[in-house]
mmCIF file of C-alpha atoms and ligand atoms in Angstrom:
data_model
loop_
_atom_site.group_PDB
_atom_site.id
_atom_site.type_symbol
_atom_site.label_atom_id
_atom_site.label_comp_id
_atom_site.label_asym_id
_atom_site.label_seq_id
_atom_site.Cartn_x
_atom_site.Cartn_y
_atom_site.Cartn_z
ATOM 1 C CA MET A 21 -2.692 -7.089 19.365
ATOM 2 C CA ASN A 22 0.951 -5.505 18.501
ATOM 3 C CA ASP A 23 2.125 -2.031 19.698
ATOM 4 C CA SER A 24 2.813 -0.858 16.025
ATOM 5 C CA HIS A 25 -0.994 -1.316 15.284
ATOM 6 C CA SER A 26 -2.311 0.326 18.470
ATOM 7 C CA THR A 27 -0.526 3.633 17.398
ATOM 8 C CA PHE A 28 -2.136 3.573 14.068
ATOM 9 C CA PRO A 29 -4.060 6.872 13.968
ATOM 10 C CA ALA A 30 -7.744 6.274 14.278
ATOM 11 C CA LEU A 31 -9.987 7.153 11.340
ATOM 12 C CA PRO A 32 -13.747 8.117 12.282
ATOM 13 C CA GLY A 33 -16.111 5.471 10.916
ATOM 14 C CA ASN A 34 -13.160 2.784 10.176
ATOM 15 C CA ASP A 35 -11.928 0.004 12.112
ATOM 16 C CA TRP A 36 -8.358 -0.954 10.954
ATOM 17 C CA PRO A 37 -8.392 -4.565 10.334
ATOM 18 C CA VAL A 38 -6.183 -6.715 12.862
ATOM 19 C CA PHE A 39 -3.643 -8.766 11.126
ATOM 20 C CA GLN A 40 -4.164 -12.033 12.629
ATOM 21 C CA LEU A 41 -1.311 -14.670 12.838
ATOM 22 C CA GLY A 42 -1.595 -17.104 10.009
ATOM 23 C CA TRP A 43 -2.747 -14.848 7.250
ATOM 24 C CA VAL A 44 -1.225 -13.577 4.130
ATOM 25 C CA TRP A 45 -2.593 -10.079 2.938
ATOM 26 C CA LEU A 46 -1.808 -9.440 -0.792
ATOM 27 C CA ALA A 47 -1.415 -5.658 -1.109
ATOM 28 C CA GLY A 48 -0.686 -3.169 -3.875
ATOM 29 C CA ALA A 49 1.760 -0.563 -3.017
ATOM 30 C CA GLY A 50 0.930 1.944 -5.806
ATOM 31 C CA PRO A 51 3.378 2.880 -8.550
ATOM 32 C CA GLY A 52 6.069 4.237 -6.705
ATOM 33 C CA ASP A 53 5.451 7.358 -4.947
ATOM 34 C CA PRO A 54 5.047 6.359 -1.330
ATOM 35 C CA GLY A 55 2.220 8.932 -1.018
ATOM 36 C CA LEU A 56 -0.059 6.730 -3.003
ATOM 37 C CA LEU A 57 -0.066 3.912 -0.634
ATOM 38 C CA THR A 58 -3.792 3.136 0.416
ATOM 39 C CA LEU A 59 -4.091 3.509 4.492
ATOM 40 C CA HIS A 60 -5.152 -0.160 4.281
ATOM 41 C CA ALA A 61 -1.611 -0.941 3.029
ATOM 42 C CA LEU A 62 -0.143 1.234 5.203
ATOM 43 C CA ASN A 63 -1.856 -0.346 8.293
ATOM 44 C CA ALA A 64 -0.469 -3.870 6.745
ATOM 45 C CA LEU A 65 2.934 -2.526 6.633
ATOM 46 C CA ARG A 66 2.551 -1.536 10.571
ATOM 47 C CA GLN A 67 1.626 -4.853 11.617
ATOM 48 C CA ALA A 68 3.216 -7.306 9.407
ATOM 49 C CA ASP A 69 5.909 -9.947 10.836
ATOM 50 C CA VAL A 70 7.147 -10.381 7.290
ATOM 51 C CA ILE A 71 6.909 -8.994 4.065
ATOM 52 C CA VAL A 72 7.743 -10.775 0.564
ATOM 53 C CA TYR A 73 7.869 -7.631 -2.050
ATOM 54 C CA ASP A 74 8.618 -7.185 -5.258
ATOM 55 C CA ALA A 75 10.930 -5.358 -7.545
ATOM 56 C CA LEU A 76 8.618 -2.444 -8.334
ATOM 57 C CA VAL A 77 8.194 -1.839 -4.834
ATOM 58 C CA GLN A 78 10.361 1.216 -3.312
ATOM 59 C CA SER A 79 12.209 1.333 -0.324
ATOM 60 C CA ALA A 80 10.707 4.012 1.234
ATOM 61 C CA ILE A 81 7.681 1.814 1.584
ATOM 62 C CA LEU A 82 9.512 -0.633 3.202
ATOM 63 C CA ASP A 83 10.860 1.668 5.397
ATOM 64 C CA TRP A 84 7.568 1.756 7.104
ATOM 65 C CA ALA A 85 8.108 -1.714 8.465
ATOM 66 C CA PRO A 86 11.306 -1.884 10.323
ATOM 67 C CA GLN A 87 9.969 -4.514 12.769
ATOM 68 C CA ALA A 88 8.892 -7.088 9.636
ATOM 69 C CA GLU A 89 11.333 -9.784 8.059
ATOM 70 C CA GLN A 90 11.765 -8.440 4.342
ATOM 71 C CA ILE A 91 12.266 -10.822 1.883
ATOM 72 C CA TYR A 92 12.612 -9.949 -2.061
ATOM 73 C CA ALA A 93 10.588 -12.105 -4.523
ATOM 74 C CA GLY A 94 11.313 -9.906 -7.538
ATOM 75 C CA LYS A 95 10.798 -11.255 -11.104
ATOM 76 C CA ARG A 96 11.427 -8.927 -13.942
ATOM 77 C CA GLY A 97 9.765 -9.837 -17.097
ATOM 78 C CA GLY A 98 9.641 -12.514 -19.194
ATOM 79 C CA LYS A 99 11.374 -15.180 -16.938
ATOM 80 C CA PRO A 100 9.563 -18.348 -16.963
ATOM 81 C CA SER A 101 6.929 -19.174 -14.365
ATOM 82 C CA ALA A 102 8.404 -21.971 -12.725
ATOM 83 C CA LYS A 103 9.305 -19.238 -10.163
ATOM 84 C CA GLN A 104 5.796 -18.070 -9.444
ATOM 85 C CA ARG A 105 4.848 -21.220 -8.207
ATOM 86 C CA ASP A 106 7.612 -21.129 -5.535
ATOM 87 C CA ILE A 107 6.828 -18.013 -4.094
ATOM 88 C CA SER A 108 3.193 -18.921 -3.671
ATOM 89 C CA LEU A 109 4.394 -21.796 -1.899
ATOM 90 C CA HIS A 110 6.765 -19.773 0.344
ATOM 91 C CA LEU A 111 3.778 -17.926 1.224
ATOM 92 C CA VAL A 112 2.025 -20.912 2.340
ATOM 93 C CA GLU A 113 4.930 -21.642 4.046
ATOM 94 C CA LEU A 114 4.978 -18.492 6.198
ATOM 95 C CA ALA A 115 1.688 -18.318 6.966
ATOM 96 C CA ARG A 116 1.807 -22.118 8.225
ATOM 97 C CA ALA A 117 4.537 -20.944 10.537
ATOM 98 C CA GLY A 118 2.144 -18.783 12.042
ATOM 99 C CA LYS A 119 3.305 -15.203 10.618
ATOM 100 C CA ARG A 120 1.119 -12.148 9.493
ATOM 101 C CA VAL A 121 2.380 -12.489 5.905
ATOM 102 C CA LEU A 122 2.119 -9.171 3.689
ATOM 103 C CA ARG A 123 2.776 -9.768 0.008
ATOM 104 C CA LEU A 124 3.383 -6.346 -1.115
ATOM 105 C CA LYS A 125 3.303 -5.749 -5.053
ATOM 106 C CA GLY A 126 3.669 -2.548 -7.498
ATOM 107 C CA GLY A 127 0.693 -1.146 -8.648
ATOM 108 C CA ASP A 128 -2.684 -3.271 -7.700
ATOM 109 C CA PRO A 129 -2.034 -6.872 -7.101
ATOM 110 C CA PHE A 130 -4.815 -7.880 -9.306
ATOM 111 C CA VAL A 131 -3.555 -5.838 -12.430
ATOM 112 C CA PHE A 132 -0.963 -7.995 -14.414
ATOM 113 C CA GLY A 133 0.448 -8.793 -11.327
ATOM 114 C CA ARG A 134 -0.265 -12.393 -10.534
ATOM 115 C CA GLY A 135 -2.040 -11.517 -7.263
ATOM 116 C CA GLY A 136 -4.904 -13.786 -8.841
ATOM 117 C CA GLU A 137 -2.645 -16.937 -8.905
ATOM 118 C CA GLU A 138 -0.955 -16.222 -5.686
ATOM 119 C CA GLY A 139 -4.343 -15.670 -3.774
ATOM 120 C CA GLN A 140 -5.565 -18.924 -5.498
ATOM 121 C CA THR A 141 -2.784 -21.094 -4.156
ATOM 122 C CA LEU A 142 -3.073 -19.612 -0.801
ATOM 123 C CA VAL A 143 -6.824 -20.307 -0.693
ATOM 124 C CA GLN A 144 -5.969 -23.622 -1.944
ATOM 125 C CA HIS A 145 -3.833 -24.525 0.864
ATOM 126 C CA GLY A 146 -6.315 -23.089 3.152
ATOM 127 C CA VAL A 147 -4.629 -20.056 4.075
ATOM 128 C CA PRO A 148 -6.931 -17.146 4.843
ATOM 129 C CA ILE A 149 -6.420 -14.035 2.587
ATOM 130 C CA ARG A 150 -7.129 -10.628 2.667
ATOM 131 C CA ILE A 151 -6.833 -8.616 -0.750
ATOM 132 C CA ILE A 152 -5.844 -5.041 -0.655
ATOM 133 C CA PRO A 153 -6.067 -3.331 -3.783
ATOM 134 C CA GLY A 154 -3.558 -0.356 -4.851
ATOM 135 C CA ILE A 155 -3.384 2.484 -7.512
ATOM 136 C CA SER A 156 -2.236 1.023 -10.576
ATOM 137 C CA ALA A 157 0.421 2.241 -12.571
ATOM 138 C CA GLY A 158 -1.771 2.637 -15.855
ATOM 139 C CA ILE A 159 -4.276 5.010 -14.259
ATOM 140 C CA GLY A 160 -1.852 6.847 -11.408
ATOM 141 C CA GLY A 161 1.380 6.277 -13.464
ATOM 142 C CA LEU A 162 -0.364 8.194 -16.545
ATOM 143 C CA ALA A 163 -2.116 11.138 -13.790
ATOM 144 C CA TYR A 164 1.597 11.781 -12.573
ATOM 145 C CA ALA A 165 2.217 12.585 -16.434
ATOM 146 C CA GLY A 166 -0.864 14.692 -17.023
ATOM 147 C CA ILE A 167 -3.045 12.226 -18.982
ATOM 148 C CA PRO A 168 -6.091 11.608 -17.798
ATOM 149 C CA VAL A 169 -6.829 7.941 -18.535
ATOM 150 C CA THR A 170 -10.741 8.942 -19.468
ATOM 151 C CA HIS A 171 -11.659 12.858 -20.679
ATOM 152 C CA ARG A 172 -15.228 13.657 -21.279
ATOM 153 C CA ASP A 173 -14.345 14.902 -24.925
ATOM 154 C CA VAL A 174 -11.804 12.080 -25.823
ATOM 155 C CA ASN A 175 -12.452 8.702 -24.807
ATOM 156 C CA GLN A 176 -15.413 6.777 -23.118
ATOM 157 C CA SER A 177 -13.554 3.612 -22.726
ATOM 158 C CA VAL A 178 -9.980 2.534 -21.885
ATOM 159 C CA THR A 179 -8.380 -0.690 -23.135
ATOM 160 C CA PHE A 180 -5.447 -2.038 -20.845
ATOM 161 C CA VAL A 181 -3.072 -4.520 -22.304
ATOM 162 C CA THR A 182 -0.112 -6.369 -21.495
ATOM 163 C CA GLY A 183 2.891 -6.024 -23.660
ATOM 164 C CA HIS A 184 3.799 -9.733 -23.214
ATOM 165 C CA ASP A 185 2.753 -12.820 -21.655
ATOM 166 C CA GLN A 186 4.546 -15.393 -19.319
ATOM 167 C CA THR A 187 6.999 -16.695 -22.125
ATOM 168 C CA GLY A 188 8.128 -13.048 -22.577
ATOM 169 C CA ASP A 189 6.287 -12.933 -25.908
ATOM 170 C CA THR A 190 3.815 -10.673 -27.216
ATOM 171 C CA PRO A 191 0.441 -12.176 -25.967
ATOM 172 C CA SER A 192 -0.667 -14.482 -28.955
ATOM 173 C CA SER A 193 -4.385 -14.169 -27.120
ATOM 174 C CA LEU A 194 -4.286 -10.973 -28.200
ATOM 175 C CA ASN A 195 -6.655 -9.872 -31.287
ATOM 176 C CA TRP A 196 -4.422 -6.698 -32.078
ATOM 177 C CA LYS A 197 -6.974 -6.389 -35.148
ATOM 178 C CA ALA A 198 -9.961 -6.078 -32.693
ATOM 179 C CA ILE A 199 -7.971 -3.799 -30.316
ATOM 180 C CA ALA A 200 -7.118 -1.456 -33.050
ATOM 181 C CA ASP A 201 -10.644 -1.201 -33.982
ATOM 182 C CA GLY A 202 -12.153 -1.092 -30.368
ATOM 183 C CA ALA A 203 -9.949 0.844 -28.328
ATOM 184 C CA GLN A 204 -10.378 4.421 -27.917
ATOM 185 C CA VAL A 205 -7.378 4.887 -25.886
ATOM 186 C CA LEU A 206 -4.746 2.105 -25.116
ATOM 187 C CA VAL A 207 -2.773 1.621 -21.826
ATOM 188 C CA ILE A 208 -0.087 -0.828 -22.690
ATOM 189 C CA TYR A 209 1.968 -2.479 -19.344
ATOM 190 C CA MET A 210 5.371 -4.402 -20.047
ATOM 191 C CA GLY A 211 5.051 -3.030 -23.666
ATOM 192 C CA MET A 212 8.543 -0.978 -24.035
ATOM 193 C CA LYS A 213 10.209 -4.557 -25.078
ATOM 194 C CA HIS A 214 7.806 -5.441 -28.166
ATOM 195 C CA VAL A 215 6.821 -1.550 -28.795
ATOM 196 C CA ASP A 216 7.970 -2.227 -32.330
ATOM 197 C CA ARG A 217 5.881 -5.263 -33.054
ATOM 198 C CA ILE A 218 2.863 -3.809 -31.031
ATOM 199 C CA ALA A 219 2.998 -0.519 -32.971
ATOM 200 C CA ARG A 220 3.348 -2.382 -36.315
ATOM 201 C CA ALA A 221 0.454 -4.393 -35.470
ATOM 202 C CA LEU A 222 -1.516 -1.612 -34.461
ATOM 203 C CA LEU A 223 -0.624 0.357 -38.260
ATOM 204 C CA GLU A 224 -1.260 -2.586 -39.965
ATOM 205 C CA ALA A 225 -4.706 -2.588 -38.750
ATOM 206 C CA GLY A 226 -5.445 0.640 -39.662
ATOM 207 C CA ARG A 227 -4.539 2.817 -36.637
ATOM 208 C CA ASP A 228 -3.300 6.264 -37.688
ATOM 209 C CA PRO A 229 0.141 6.639 -37.414
ATOM 210 C CA SER A 230 0.458 10.115 -36.275
ATOM 211 C CA GLU A 231 -2.160 9.321 -33.457
ATOM 212 C CA PRO A 232 -0.723 10.638 -30.134
ATOM 213 C CA ALA A 233 1.183 8.620 -28.063
ATOM 214 C CA ALA A 234 3.003 8.884 -24.483
ATOM 215 C CA VAL A 235 5.666 6.749 -22.946
ATOM 216 C CA VAL A 236 5.970 6.812 -19.310
ATOM 217 C CA THR A 237 8.964 5.448 -17.186
ATOM 218 C CA SER A 238 9.466 4.962 -13.568
ATOM 219 C CA ALA A 239 6.135 6.967 -13.038
ATOM 220 C CA THR A 240 5.444 8.902 -10.100
ATOM 221 C CA THR A 241 9.200 8.292 -8.655
ATOM 222 C CA PRO A 242 11.618 10.781 -8.661
ATOM 223 C CA ASP A 243 13.139 8.853 -12.014
ATOM 224 C CA GLN A 244 9.857 9.579 -13.744
ATOM 225 C CA HIS A 245 10.419 10.560 -17.303
ATOM 226 C CA VAL A 246 7.643 11.175 -20.069
ATOM 227 C CA LEU A 247 7.917 11.432 -23.983
ATOM 228 C CA GLU A 248 5.310 12.276 -25.959
ATOM 229 C CA THR A 249 5.286 10.649 -29.491
ATOM 230 C CA THR A 250 3.374 9.002 -31.993
ATOM 231 C CA LEU A 251 2.236 5.883 -32.817
ATOM 232 C CA GLY A 252 4.243 5.848 -35.644
ATOM 233 C CA THR A 253 7.351 6.942 -34.362
ATOM 234 C CA MET A 254 7.088 5.709 -30.887
ATOM 235 C CA ALA A 255 9.600 2.664 -31.609
ATOM 236 C CA ALA A 256 12.261 4.803 -32.844
ATOM 237 C CA ASP A 257 11.723 7.432 -30.302
ATOM 238 C CA ILE A 258 11.982 5.259 -27.480
ATOM 239 C CA ALA A 259 15.439 3.329 -28.846
ATOM 240 C CA GLU A 260 16.526 6.798 -29.468
ATOM 241 C CA ALA A 261 15.729 8.360 -26.203
ATOM 242 C CA ASN A 262 17.366 4.846 -24.718
ATOM 243 C CA LEU A 263 14.174 4.895 -21.934
ATOM 244 C CA GLN A 264 14.564 1.916 -19.170
ATOM 245 C CA PRO A 265 11.780 -0.251 -17.695
ATOM 246 C CA PRO A 266 9.598 0.106 -16.281
ATOM 247 C CA SER A 267 7.328 2.042 -18.467
ATOM 248 C CA ILE A 268 3.334 2.513 -19.425
ATOM 249 C CA LEU A 269 2.720 3.309 -23.139
ATOM 250 C CA CYS A 270 -0.323 5.272 -23.886
ATOM 251 C CA ILE A 271 -2.100 5.852 -27.266
ATOM 252 C CA GLY A 272 -4.607 7.800 -27.826
ATOM 253 C CA ARG A 273 -5.949 11.152 -27.873
ATOM 254 C CA SER A 274 -5.833 11.430 -24.144
ATOM 255 C CA VAL A 275 -2.236 11.965 -24.582
ATOM 256 C CA LEU A 276 -3.018 15.712 -25.736
ATOM 257 C CA MET A 277 -4.499 16.544 -22.887
ATOM 258 C CA ARG A 278 -0.923 16.715 -20.946
ATOM 259 C CA GLN A 279 -0.917 20.155 -22.631
ATOM 260 C CA ALA A 280 -2.634 21.585 -20.405
ATOM 261 C CA LEU A 281 -2.630 19.018 -17.223
ATOM 262 C CA ASP A 282 1.311 18.485 -16.897
ATOM 263 C CA TRP A 283 0.732 19.539 -13.814
ATOM 264 C CA GLN A 284 4.363 18.581 -12.218
ATOM 265 C CA SER A 285 6.453 20.753 -15.459
ATOM 266 C CA MET A 286 3.825 23.615 -14.638
ATOM 267 C CA ALA A 287 4.785 23.155 -10.686
ATOM 268 C CA GLN A 288 8.393 24.233 -11.368
ATOM 269 C CA GLY A 289 7.477 27.705 -12.472
ATOM 270 C CA PHE A 290 4.591 28.099 -10.533
ATOM 271 C CA GLU A 291 3.939 31.324 -8.139
ATOM 272 C CA PRO A 292 2.262 30.101 -4.747
ATOM 273 C CA ARG A 293 -0.316 32.185 -4.009
ATOM 274 C CA ASN A 294 -1.242 32.903 -0.383
ATOM 275 C CA ASP A 295 -4.560 34.916 -1.114
ATOM 276 C CA ASP A 296 -6.707 32.319 0.463
ATOM 277 C CA PRO A 297 -9.106 34.414 2.716
ATOM 278 C CA LEU A 298 -9.360 31.568 5.317
ATOM 279 C CA GLY A 299 -5.163 31.612 5.340
ATOM 280 C CA ARG A 300 -4.427 28.115 3.617
ATOM 281 C CA GLY A 301 -2.299 28.950 0.614
ATOM 282 C CA ARG A 302 0.794 27.888 1.812
ATOM 283 C CA PRO A 303 0.691 24.826 3.866
ATOM 284 C CA ALA A 304 4.662 24.704 4.403
ATOM 285 C CA GLU A 305 4.357 27.969 5.765
ATOM 286 C CA ALA A 306 1.312 27.382 7.989
ATOM 287 C CA SER A 307 2.949 24.740 10.026
HETATM 288 N N1 SAH B 426 0.039 -4.637 -10.673
HETATM 289 C C1 SAH B 426 1.190 -3.736 -11.622
HETATM 290 C C2 SAH B 426 1.843 -4.064 -12.931
HETATM 291 C C3 SAH B 426 2.691 -5.164 -12.612
HETATM 292 S S1 SAH B 426 3.566 -5.615 -14.288
HETATM 293 C C4 SAH B 426 0.187 -2.520 -11.672
HETATM 294 O O1 SAH B 426 -1.017 -2.485 -11.340
HETATM 295 O O2 SAH B 426 0.700 -1.096 -11.890
HETATM 296 C C5 SAH B 426 4.636 -4.417 -14.149
HETATM 297 C C6 SAH B 426 4.456 -3.315 -15.119
HETATM 298 O O3 SAH B 426 3.335 -2.374 -14.868
HETATM 299 C C7 SAH B 426 5.897 -2.608 -15.412
HETATM 300 O O4 SAH B 426 6.878 -3.447 -16.483
HETATM 301 C C8 SAH B 426 5.162 -2.065 -16.032
HETATM 302 O O5 SAH B 426 4.743 -1.574 -17.399
HETATM 303 C C9 SAH B 426 3.933 -1.304 -15.211
HETATM 304 N N2 SAH B 426 4.711 -0.102 -14.211
HETATM 305 C C10 SAH B 426 4.591 -0.758 -12.838
HETATM 306 N N3 SAH B 426 4.876 0.472 -12.623
HETATM 307 C C11 SAH B 426 5.489 1.429 -12.952
HETATM 308 C C12 SAH B 426 5.835 2.626 -12.772
HETATM 309 N N4 SAH B 426 6.172 3.417 -11.726
HETATM 310 N N5 SAH B 426 6.308 3.549 -14.013
HETATM 311 C C13 SAH B 426 5.893 2.884 -15.190
HETATM 312 N N6 SAH B 426 5.363 1.565 -15.467
HETATM 313 C C14 SAH B 426 4.953 0.971 -14.380
#
């Protein structure tokens, strides 16, 4: 066991897994804010010999693993998938060299993150794996924008969609008519590039152009930006605002909840209260 592991704070009832040599742990880093990392991911960071990370993993998170070799394996959307095989085989190689390999991905590794493909290749090559789920941008990113992905009076289901497939095109396997008919609230990953096409497909299939929509870019990071719009105008509004990826698109009435729950904007004019009878009002001063 290495030192960094033994200093990991013990939490009652949890035996922190020991990273064994020759294993690959596939972990989600959450949508951006380092505080949204899971404790299992932190435990992994502290023990890893090598970290293979993606474009959307914030550098502050990697700073928690100064002992580890850090290898960038970023792919930004739409590139041919040949490189994916190289990444998977590189992971196999590193594991066979006897390293503790942390494969760190943005959000959750199994949500539009190719974690399944990498896991499969590793298992096929006899490399043992552990999966560490993360907070996906389509849930946590929207929460930071004050949009609850479900809300009892609004929706009883939510549909997660990717805006492009391996070729970089809108996925041909998607039945937009069925999505338009069935999805109460739609959360679209990688949707900005083809937002024009996506919005048109939904409108042609009968969705209402005045339906509320939101675009959240760089969610949970200091660069987070939220645009509130409608299905009918979102493509034009995105172009006009010159929004840059990564972005999550949300279409549906849950966007309206932002009026009540936009907690980040509220916090700016928020007068902290210190009238908690137990004196827990203001943690910054308490310490
Ligand atoms: N596994 C990731 C998704 C990977 S696909 C997850 O679970 O979140 C990459 C896409 O995720 C981006 O193109 C964007 O649509 C979305 N995404 C990831 N991080 C984001 C962020 N901080 N803000 C907005 N969108 C984000």
